[in-house]
CSV table of C-alpha atoms in Angstrom, one decimal:
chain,number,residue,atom,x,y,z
A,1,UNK,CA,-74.0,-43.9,-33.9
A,2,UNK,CA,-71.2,-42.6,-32.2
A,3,UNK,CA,-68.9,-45.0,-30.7
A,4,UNK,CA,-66.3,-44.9,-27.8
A,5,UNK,CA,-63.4,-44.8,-30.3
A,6,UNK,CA,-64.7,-42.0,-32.5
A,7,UNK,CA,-64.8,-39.7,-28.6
A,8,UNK,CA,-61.4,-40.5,-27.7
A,9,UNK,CA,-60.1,-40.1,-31.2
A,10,UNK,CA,-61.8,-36.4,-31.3
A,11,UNK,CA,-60.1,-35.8,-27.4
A,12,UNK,CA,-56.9,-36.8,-28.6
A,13,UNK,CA,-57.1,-34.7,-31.8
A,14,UNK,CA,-58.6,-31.4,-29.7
A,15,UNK,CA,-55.9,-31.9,-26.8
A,16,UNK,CA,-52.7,-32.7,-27.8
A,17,UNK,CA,-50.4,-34.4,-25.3
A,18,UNK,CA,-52.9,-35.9,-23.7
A,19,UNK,CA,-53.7,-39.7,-23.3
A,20,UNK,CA,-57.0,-40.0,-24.6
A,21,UNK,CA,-57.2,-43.7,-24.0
A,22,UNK,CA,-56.3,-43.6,-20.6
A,23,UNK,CA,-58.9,-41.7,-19.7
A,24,UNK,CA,-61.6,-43.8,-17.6
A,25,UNK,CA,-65.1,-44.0,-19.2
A,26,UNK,CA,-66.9,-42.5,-16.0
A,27,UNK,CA,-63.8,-40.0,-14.8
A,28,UNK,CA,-64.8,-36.3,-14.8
A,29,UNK,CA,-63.5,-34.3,-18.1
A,30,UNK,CA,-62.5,-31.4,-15.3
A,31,UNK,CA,-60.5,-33.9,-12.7
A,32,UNK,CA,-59.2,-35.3,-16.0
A,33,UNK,CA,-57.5,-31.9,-17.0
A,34,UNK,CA,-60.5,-31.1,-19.8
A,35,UNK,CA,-61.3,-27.5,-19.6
A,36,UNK,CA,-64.6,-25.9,-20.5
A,37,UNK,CA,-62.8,-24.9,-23.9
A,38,UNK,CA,-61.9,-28.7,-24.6
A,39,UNK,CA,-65.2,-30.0,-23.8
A,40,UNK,CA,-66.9,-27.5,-25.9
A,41,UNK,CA,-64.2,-28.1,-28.6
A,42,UNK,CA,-64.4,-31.6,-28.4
A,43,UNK,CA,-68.8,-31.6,-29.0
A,44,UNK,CA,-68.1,-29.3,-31.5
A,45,UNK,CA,-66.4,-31.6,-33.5
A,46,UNK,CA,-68.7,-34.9,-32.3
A,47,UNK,CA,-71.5,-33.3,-34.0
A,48,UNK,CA,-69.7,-31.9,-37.1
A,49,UNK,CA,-68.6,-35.8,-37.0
A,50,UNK,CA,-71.7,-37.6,-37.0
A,51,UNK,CA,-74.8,-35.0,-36.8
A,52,UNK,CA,-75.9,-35.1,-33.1
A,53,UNK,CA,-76.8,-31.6,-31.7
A,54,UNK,CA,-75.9,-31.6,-28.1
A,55,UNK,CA,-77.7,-29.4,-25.6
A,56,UNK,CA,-76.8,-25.5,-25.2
A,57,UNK,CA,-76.7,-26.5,-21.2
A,58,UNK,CA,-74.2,-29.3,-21.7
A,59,UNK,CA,-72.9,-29.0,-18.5
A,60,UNK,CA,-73.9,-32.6,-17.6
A,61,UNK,CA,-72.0,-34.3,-20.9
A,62,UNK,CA,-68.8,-34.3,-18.6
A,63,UNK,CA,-67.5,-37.9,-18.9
A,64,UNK,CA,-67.0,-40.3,-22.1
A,65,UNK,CA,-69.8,-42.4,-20.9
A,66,UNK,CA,-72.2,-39.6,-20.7
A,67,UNK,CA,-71.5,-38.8,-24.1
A,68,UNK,CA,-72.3,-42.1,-25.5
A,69,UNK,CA,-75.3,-42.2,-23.4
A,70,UNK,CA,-76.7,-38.8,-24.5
A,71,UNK,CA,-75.5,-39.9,-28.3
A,72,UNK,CA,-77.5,-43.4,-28.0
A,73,UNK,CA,-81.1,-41.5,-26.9
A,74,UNK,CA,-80.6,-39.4,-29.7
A,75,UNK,CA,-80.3,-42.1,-32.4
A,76,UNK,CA,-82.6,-44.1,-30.4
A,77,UNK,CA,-86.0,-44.0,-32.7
A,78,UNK,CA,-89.1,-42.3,-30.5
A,79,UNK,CA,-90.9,-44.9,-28.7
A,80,UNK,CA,-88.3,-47.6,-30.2
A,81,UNK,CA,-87.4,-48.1,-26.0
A,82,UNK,CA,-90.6,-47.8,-24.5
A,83,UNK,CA,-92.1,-51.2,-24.9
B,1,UNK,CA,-68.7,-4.0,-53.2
B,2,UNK,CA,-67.8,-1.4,-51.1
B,3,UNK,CA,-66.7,2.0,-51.9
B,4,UNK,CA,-62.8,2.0,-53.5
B,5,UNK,CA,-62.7,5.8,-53.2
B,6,UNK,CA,-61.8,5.7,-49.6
B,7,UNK,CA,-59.3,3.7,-47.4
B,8,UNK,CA,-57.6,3.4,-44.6
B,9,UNK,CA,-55.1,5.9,-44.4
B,10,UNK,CA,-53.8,5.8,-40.7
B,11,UNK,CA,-54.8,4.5,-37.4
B,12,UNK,CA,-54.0,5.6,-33.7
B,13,UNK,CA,-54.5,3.5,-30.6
B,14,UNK,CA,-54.7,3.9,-26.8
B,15,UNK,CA,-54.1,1.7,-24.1
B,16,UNK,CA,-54.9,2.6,-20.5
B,17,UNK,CA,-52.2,2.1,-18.1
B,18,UNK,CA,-53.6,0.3,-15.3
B,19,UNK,CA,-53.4,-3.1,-15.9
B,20,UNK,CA,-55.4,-6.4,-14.1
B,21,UNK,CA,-53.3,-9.1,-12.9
B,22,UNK,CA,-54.5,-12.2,-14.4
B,23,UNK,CA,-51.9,-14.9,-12.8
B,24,UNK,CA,-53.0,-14.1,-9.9
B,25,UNK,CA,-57.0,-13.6,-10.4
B,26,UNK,CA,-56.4,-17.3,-12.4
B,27,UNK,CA,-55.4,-18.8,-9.3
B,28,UNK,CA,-58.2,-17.0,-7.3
B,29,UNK,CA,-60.7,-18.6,-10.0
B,30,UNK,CA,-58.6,-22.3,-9.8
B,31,UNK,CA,-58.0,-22.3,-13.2
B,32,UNK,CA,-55.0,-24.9,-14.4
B,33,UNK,CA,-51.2,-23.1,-14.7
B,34,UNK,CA,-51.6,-23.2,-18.2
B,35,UNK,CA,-54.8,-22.2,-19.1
B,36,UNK,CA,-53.8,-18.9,-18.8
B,37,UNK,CA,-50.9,-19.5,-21.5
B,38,UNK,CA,-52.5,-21.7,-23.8
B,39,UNK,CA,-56.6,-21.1,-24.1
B,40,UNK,CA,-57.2,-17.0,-22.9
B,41,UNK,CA,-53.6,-15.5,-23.5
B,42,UNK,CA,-53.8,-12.6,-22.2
B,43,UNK,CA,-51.6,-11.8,-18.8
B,44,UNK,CA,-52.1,-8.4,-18.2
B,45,UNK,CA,-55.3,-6.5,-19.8
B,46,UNK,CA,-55.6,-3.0,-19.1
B,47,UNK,CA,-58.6,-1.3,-17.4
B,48,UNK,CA,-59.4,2.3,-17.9
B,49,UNK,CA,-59.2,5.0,-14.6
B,50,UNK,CA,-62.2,5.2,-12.7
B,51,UNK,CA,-62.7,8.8,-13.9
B,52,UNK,CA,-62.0,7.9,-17.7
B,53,UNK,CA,-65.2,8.1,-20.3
B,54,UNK,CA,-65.7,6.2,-22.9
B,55,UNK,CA,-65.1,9.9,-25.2
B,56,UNK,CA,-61.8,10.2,-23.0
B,57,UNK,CA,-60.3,6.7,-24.6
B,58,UNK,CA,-61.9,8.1,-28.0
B,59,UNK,CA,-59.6,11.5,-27.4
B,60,UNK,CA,-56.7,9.7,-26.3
B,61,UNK,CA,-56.8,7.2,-29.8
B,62,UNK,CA,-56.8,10.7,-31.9
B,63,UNK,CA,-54.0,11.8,-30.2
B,64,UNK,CA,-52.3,8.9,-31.0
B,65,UNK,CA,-53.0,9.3,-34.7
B,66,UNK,CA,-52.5,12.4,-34.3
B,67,UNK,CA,-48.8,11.7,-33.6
B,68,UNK,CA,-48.6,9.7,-37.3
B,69,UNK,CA,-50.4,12.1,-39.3
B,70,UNK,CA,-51.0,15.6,-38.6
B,71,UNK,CA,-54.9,16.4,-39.2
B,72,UNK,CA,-57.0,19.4,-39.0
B,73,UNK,CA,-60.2,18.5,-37.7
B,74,UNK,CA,-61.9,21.4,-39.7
B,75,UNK,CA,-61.5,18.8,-42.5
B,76,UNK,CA,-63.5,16.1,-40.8
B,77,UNK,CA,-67.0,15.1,-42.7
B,78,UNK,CA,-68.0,12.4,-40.3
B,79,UNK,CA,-67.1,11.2,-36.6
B,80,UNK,CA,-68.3,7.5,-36.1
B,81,UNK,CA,-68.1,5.6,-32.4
B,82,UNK,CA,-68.4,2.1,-32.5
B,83,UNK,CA,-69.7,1.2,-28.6
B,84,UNK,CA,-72.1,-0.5,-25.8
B,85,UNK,CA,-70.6,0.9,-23.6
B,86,UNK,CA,-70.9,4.5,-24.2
B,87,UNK,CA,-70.7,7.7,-21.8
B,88,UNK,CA,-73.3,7.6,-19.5
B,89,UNK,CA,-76.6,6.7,-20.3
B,90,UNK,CA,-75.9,6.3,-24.1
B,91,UNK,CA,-77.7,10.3,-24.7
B,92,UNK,CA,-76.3,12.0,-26.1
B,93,UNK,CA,-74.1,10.1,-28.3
B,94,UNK,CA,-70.5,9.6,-27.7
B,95,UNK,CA,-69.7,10.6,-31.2
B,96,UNK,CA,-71.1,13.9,-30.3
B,97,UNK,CA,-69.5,14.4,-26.7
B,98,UNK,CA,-66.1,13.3,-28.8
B,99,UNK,CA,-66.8,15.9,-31.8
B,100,UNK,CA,-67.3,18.8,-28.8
B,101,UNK,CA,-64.3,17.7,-27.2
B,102,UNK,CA,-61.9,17.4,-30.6
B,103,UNK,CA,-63.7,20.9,-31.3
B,104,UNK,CA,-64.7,19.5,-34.6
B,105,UNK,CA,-66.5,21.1,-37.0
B,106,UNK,CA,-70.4,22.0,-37.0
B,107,UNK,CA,-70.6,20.2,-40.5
B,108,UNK,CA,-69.2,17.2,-39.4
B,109,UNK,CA,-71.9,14.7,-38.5
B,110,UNK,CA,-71.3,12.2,-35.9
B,111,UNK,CA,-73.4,9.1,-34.4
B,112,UNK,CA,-72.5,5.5,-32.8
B,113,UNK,CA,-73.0,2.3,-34.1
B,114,UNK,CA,-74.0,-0.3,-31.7
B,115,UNK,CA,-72.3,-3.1,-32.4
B,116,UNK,CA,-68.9,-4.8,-30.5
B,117,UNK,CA,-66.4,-7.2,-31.9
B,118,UNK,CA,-67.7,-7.1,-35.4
B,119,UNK,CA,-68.2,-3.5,-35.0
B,120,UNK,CA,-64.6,-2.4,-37.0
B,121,UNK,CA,-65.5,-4.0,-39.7
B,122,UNK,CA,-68.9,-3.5,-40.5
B,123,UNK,CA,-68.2,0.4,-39.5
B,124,UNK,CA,-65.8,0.5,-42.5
B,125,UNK,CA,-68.4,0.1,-44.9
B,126,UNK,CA,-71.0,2.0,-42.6
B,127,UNK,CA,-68.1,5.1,-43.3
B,128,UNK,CA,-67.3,4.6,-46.8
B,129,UNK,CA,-71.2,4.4,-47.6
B,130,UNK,CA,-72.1,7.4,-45.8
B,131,UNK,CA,-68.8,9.4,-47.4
B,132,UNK,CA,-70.3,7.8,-50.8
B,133,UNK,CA,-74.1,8.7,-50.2
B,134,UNK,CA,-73.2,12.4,-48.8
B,135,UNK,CA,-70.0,14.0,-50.4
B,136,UNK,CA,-68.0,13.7,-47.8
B,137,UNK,CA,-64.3,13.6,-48.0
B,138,UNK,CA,-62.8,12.6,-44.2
B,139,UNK,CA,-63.8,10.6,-41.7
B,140,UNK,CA,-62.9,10.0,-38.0
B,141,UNK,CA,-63.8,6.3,-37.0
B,142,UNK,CA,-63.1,5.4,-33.7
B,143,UNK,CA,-63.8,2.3,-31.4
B,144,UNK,CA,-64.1,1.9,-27.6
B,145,UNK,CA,-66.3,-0.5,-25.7
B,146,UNK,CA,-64.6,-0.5,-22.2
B,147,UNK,CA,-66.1,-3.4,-20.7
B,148,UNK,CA,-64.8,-3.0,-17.3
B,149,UNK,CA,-67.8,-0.9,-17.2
B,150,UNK,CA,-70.1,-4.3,-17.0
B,151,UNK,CA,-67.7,-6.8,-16.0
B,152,UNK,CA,-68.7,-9.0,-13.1
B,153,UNK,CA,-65.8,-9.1,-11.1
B,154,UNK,CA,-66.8,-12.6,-9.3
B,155,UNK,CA,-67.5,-14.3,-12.8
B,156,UNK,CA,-64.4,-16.2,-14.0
B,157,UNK,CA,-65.9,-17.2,-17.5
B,158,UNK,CA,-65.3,-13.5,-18.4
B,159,UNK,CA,-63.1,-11.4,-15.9
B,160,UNK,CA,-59.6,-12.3,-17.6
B,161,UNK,CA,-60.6,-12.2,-21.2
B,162,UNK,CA,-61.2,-8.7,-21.5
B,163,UNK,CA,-59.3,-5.4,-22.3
B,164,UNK,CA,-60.2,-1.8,-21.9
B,165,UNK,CA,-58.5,0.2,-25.2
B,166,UNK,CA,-60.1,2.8,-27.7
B,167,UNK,CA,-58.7,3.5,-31.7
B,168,UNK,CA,-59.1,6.1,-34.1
B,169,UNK,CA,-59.1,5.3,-37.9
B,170,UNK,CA,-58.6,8.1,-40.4
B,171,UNK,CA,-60.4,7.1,-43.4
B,172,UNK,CA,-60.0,9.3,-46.8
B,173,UNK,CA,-59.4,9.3,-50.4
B,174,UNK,CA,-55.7,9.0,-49.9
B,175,UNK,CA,-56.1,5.6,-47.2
B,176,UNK,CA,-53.3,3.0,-48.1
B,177,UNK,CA,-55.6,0.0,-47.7
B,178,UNK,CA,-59.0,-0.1,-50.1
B,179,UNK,CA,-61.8,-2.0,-48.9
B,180,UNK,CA,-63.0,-5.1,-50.7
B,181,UNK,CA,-66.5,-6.8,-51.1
B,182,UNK,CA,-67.8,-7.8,-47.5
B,183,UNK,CA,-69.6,-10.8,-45.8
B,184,UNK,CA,-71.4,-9.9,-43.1
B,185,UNK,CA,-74.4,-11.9,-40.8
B,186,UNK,CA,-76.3,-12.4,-38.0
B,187,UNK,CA,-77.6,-15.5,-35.7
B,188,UNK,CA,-79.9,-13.4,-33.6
B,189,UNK,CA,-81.1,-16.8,-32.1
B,190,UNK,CA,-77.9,-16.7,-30.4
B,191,UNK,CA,-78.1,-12.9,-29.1
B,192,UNK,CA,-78.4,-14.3,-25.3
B,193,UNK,CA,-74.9,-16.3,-25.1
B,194,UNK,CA,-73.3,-12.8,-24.8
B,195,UNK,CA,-75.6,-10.3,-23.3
B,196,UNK,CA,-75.4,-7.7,-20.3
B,197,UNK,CA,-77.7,-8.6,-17.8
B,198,UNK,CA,-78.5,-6.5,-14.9
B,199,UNK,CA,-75.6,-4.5,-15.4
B,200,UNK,CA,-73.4,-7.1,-16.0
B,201,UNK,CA,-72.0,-9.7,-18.6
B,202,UNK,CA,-72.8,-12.4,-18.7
B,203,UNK,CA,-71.4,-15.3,-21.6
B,204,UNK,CA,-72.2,-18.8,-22.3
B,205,UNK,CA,-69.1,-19.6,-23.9
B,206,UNK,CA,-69.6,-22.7,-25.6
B,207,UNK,CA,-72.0,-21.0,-27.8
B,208,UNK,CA,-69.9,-18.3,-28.7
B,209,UNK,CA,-67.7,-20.9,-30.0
B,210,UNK,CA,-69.8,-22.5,-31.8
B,211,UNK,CA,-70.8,-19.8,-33.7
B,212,UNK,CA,-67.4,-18.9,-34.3
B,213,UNK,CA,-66.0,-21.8,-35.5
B,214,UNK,CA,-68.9,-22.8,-37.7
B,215,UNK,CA,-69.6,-19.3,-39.2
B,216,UNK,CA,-66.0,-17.3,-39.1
B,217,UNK,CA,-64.0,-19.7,-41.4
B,218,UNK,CA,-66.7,-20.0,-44.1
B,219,UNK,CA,-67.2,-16.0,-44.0
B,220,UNK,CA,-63.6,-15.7,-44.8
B,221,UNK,CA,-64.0,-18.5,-47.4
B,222,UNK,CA,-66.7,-16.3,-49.2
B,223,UNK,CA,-64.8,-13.0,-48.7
B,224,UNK,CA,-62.0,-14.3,-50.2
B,225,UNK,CA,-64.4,-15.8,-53.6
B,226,UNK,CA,-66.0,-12.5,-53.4
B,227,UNK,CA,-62.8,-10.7,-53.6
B,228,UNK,CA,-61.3,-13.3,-56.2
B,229,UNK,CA,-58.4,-14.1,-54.5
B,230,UNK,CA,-56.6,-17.2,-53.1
B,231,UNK,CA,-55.9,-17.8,-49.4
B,232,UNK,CA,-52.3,-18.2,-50.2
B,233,UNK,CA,-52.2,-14.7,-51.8
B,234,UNK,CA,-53.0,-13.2,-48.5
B,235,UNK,CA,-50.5,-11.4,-46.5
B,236,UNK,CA,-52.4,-11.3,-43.3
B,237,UNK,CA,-55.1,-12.9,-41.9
B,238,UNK,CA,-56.1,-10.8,-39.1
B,239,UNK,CA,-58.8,-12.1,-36.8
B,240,UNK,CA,-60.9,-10.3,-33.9
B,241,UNK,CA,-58.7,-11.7,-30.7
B,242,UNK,CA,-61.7,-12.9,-28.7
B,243,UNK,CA,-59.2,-15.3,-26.8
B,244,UNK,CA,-56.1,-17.5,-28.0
B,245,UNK,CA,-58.2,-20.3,-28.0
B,246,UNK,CA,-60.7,-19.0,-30.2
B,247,UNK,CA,-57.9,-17.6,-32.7
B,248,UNK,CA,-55.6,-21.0,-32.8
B,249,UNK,CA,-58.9,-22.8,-33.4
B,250,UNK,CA,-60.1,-20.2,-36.2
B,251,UNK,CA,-56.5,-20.6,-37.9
B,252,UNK,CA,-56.2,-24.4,-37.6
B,253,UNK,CA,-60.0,-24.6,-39.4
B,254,UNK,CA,-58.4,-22.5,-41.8
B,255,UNK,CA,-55.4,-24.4,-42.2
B,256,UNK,CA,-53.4,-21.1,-41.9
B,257,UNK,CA,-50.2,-20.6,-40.0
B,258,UNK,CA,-50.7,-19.8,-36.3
B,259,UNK,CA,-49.3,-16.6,-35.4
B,260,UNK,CA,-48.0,-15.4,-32.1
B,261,UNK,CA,-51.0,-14.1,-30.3
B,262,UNK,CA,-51.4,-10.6,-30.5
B,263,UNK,CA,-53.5,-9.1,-27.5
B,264,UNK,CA,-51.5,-9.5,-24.2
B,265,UNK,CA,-54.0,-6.3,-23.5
B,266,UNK,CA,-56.9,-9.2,-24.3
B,267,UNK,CA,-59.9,-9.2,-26.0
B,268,UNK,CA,-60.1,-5.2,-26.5
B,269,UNK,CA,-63.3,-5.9,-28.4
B,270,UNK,CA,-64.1,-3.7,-31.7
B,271,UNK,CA,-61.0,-2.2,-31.2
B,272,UNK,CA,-59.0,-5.4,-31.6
B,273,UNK,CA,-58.7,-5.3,-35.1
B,274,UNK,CA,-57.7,-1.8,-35.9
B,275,UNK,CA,-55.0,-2.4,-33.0
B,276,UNK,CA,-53.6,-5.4,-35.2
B,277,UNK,CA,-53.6,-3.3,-38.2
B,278,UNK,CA,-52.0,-0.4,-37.1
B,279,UNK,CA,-48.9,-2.4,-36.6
B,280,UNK,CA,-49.0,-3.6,-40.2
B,281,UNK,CA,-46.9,-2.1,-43.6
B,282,UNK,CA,-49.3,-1.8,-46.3
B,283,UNK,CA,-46.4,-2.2,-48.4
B,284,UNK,CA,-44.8,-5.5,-47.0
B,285,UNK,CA,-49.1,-6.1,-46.2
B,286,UNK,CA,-50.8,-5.4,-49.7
B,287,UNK,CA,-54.0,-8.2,-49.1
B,288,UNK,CA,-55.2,-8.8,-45.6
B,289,UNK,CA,-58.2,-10.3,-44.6
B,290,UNK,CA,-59.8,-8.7,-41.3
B,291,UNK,CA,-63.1,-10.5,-39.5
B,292,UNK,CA,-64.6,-9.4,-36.3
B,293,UNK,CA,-66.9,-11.6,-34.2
B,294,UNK,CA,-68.9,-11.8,-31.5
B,295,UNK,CA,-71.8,-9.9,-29.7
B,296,UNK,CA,-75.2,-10.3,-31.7
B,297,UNK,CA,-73.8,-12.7,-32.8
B,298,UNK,CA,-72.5,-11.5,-35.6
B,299,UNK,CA,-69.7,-11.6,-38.3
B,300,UNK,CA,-68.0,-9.2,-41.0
B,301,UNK,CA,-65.7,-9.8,-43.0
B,302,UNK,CA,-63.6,-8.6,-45.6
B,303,UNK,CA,-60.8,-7.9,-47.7
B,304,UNK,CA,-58.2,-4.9,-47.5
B,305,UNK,CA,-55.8,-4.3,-50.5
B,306,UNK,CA,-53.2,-1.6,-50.8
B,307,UNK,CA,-53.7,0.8,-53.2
């Protein structure tokens, strides 16, 4: 499980000076000052955090909510969502 | 362990002097104002002349040692050129079109190892084995990937990071700095993140960090066990410089000092290291860690100590 607290916690610890909480759910990590470096340093250290292996492509992971999406399909058990 | 008959006993460098101006190619690529400062660090790389060969920046590195330490090359056992980027086509060998232009002698062998930012490292024990295996007494190891020669100029994930530069390590029985046990590795499931394709290179960055940041520390965690010595009894830790932000993150995982970052030239590849270490006092330096990464991708690792 990865929650919204434990993503902005890891932003605020890769970035310093930056107001990890202020940053909008659904607001682009690139419009939001996030670099490629950041957001490969910040999945880095979500999956040495809780386990999830994110894409090589992870172009697409770009905002928090994204994240948590991608995070929740992961943990979701197959079939679990299919009826 | 490696061989503790031979070390390091001087190093010479070269730098071209045409330099790439990042500021303004940052801006041409819309990178922030301070992602040039804080994540690549490098301002001004140089870039070798149009006309320069891979041997040239090879000759120009032994000149430089030449400077420090006076050597006769009718002495020299072996002449070893780390490079992917060699004269040419790669045939012959640079290490022979370097041994014909240093006039060295006919029983000196030479070949190239192909291998880039871990390729100072691993050479050293490549060297000291061959010395070892063979009798030899002197060797001539020199590195110099210029990788303007495969840089795509339109591709901003790579165009500032790298440096064109050569070295040229004398190694012998009277080096300052004896090498220690090694740890050394391969992911070649990773070989594509950092591969020229169609002439040019191409890196997917996020892997390459990745792999560096999950595979450099713990090397250098087993070199130093191997070696049987504590992190605080290091002088030096001295890291390939494949950009700032790779190096600040390296040293934070370590939980060793940052240190000012030492390649406004950039990522010079295998010839970052020897660069570092050829501004370092073995004296006032007696333990130093050194670890080059990258291409392959690969690690080594180990441990110099003064003798």
């Amino acid at each position: 499980m990865v929650t919204e607290r434990q993503v902005r916690d890891v932003i605020a610890r890769v970035r310093e000076n930056f107001d990890a909480n202020a940053l909008g759910k659904h607001v682009d990590f690139d419009e939001a000052g996030l670099d490629s470096l950041d957001q490969a340093s910040i999945l880095l250290s979500l999956q040495e955090e809780t386990g999830i292996e994110f894409p090589e492509d992870a172009s697409s992971l770009n905002t928090i909510d994204a994240i948590l999406n991608y995070a929740s399909a992961q943990q979701t058990p197959p079939g679990h969502d299919r009826g | 362990m490696a061989s503790d008959r031979f070390g390091i006993a001087a190093i010479g460098a070269y730098l071209p002097e045409q330099t790439q101006d990042n500021l303004s190619l940052a801006r041409k690529f819309g990178f922030a104002n301070d992602f040039l400062e804080t994540k690549i660090g490098v301002v001004a790389p140089r870039l070798k002349a149009a006309g320069q060969e891979t041997s040239d920046l090879c000759v120009e590195a032994f000149s430089d040692l030449q400077a420090a330490r006076s050597i006769d090359p009718a002495t020299i056992d072996l002449a070893v050129v780390v490079t992917q980027n060699p004269d040419g086509h790669g045939l012959p060998h640079t290490s022979a079109i370097v041994h014909r232009k240093l006039k060295l002698p006919k029983s000196c062998f030479a070949f190239d190892v192909s291998l880039g930012c871990s390729g100072y490292v691993a050479a050293l024990a490549i060297v000291t084995g061959f010395l070892d295996a063979t009798g030899g007494r002197r060797a001539l190891l020199f590195t110099a990937d210029p990788y303007s020669k495969v840089i795509d100029p339109d591709d901003r994930n790579t165009r500032l990071l790298f440096g064109d530069a050569a070295s040229a390590t004398l190694i012998d029985a009277d080096g300052d700095w004896r090498l220690g046990a090694f740890d050394l590795g391969t992911d070649g499931q990773k070989s594509h993140a950092l591969e020229v394709r169609n002439g040019r290179l191409a890196m997917d960055g996020r892997i390459v960090f990745d792999f560096c940041m999950l595979n450099v520390p713990a090397s250098i965690v087993r070199t130093l066990e191997g070696n049987g010595v504590t992190k605080d009894e290091v002088s030096r830790f001295v890291l390939h410089t494949g950009s700032k932000f790779i190096v600040d993150s390296l040293r934070q995982r370590l939980g060793v000092s940052p240190a000012a970052f030492p390649a406004p030239y950039g990522n010079t590849v295998s010839s970052s290291i020897p660069m570092q270490l050829k501004e370092l006092d073995p004296g006032t330096n007696p333990v130093v860690v050194i670890s080059g990464f990258g291409v392959g991708l690969g690690w080594a690792t180990t441990l110099l100590r003064a003798f």
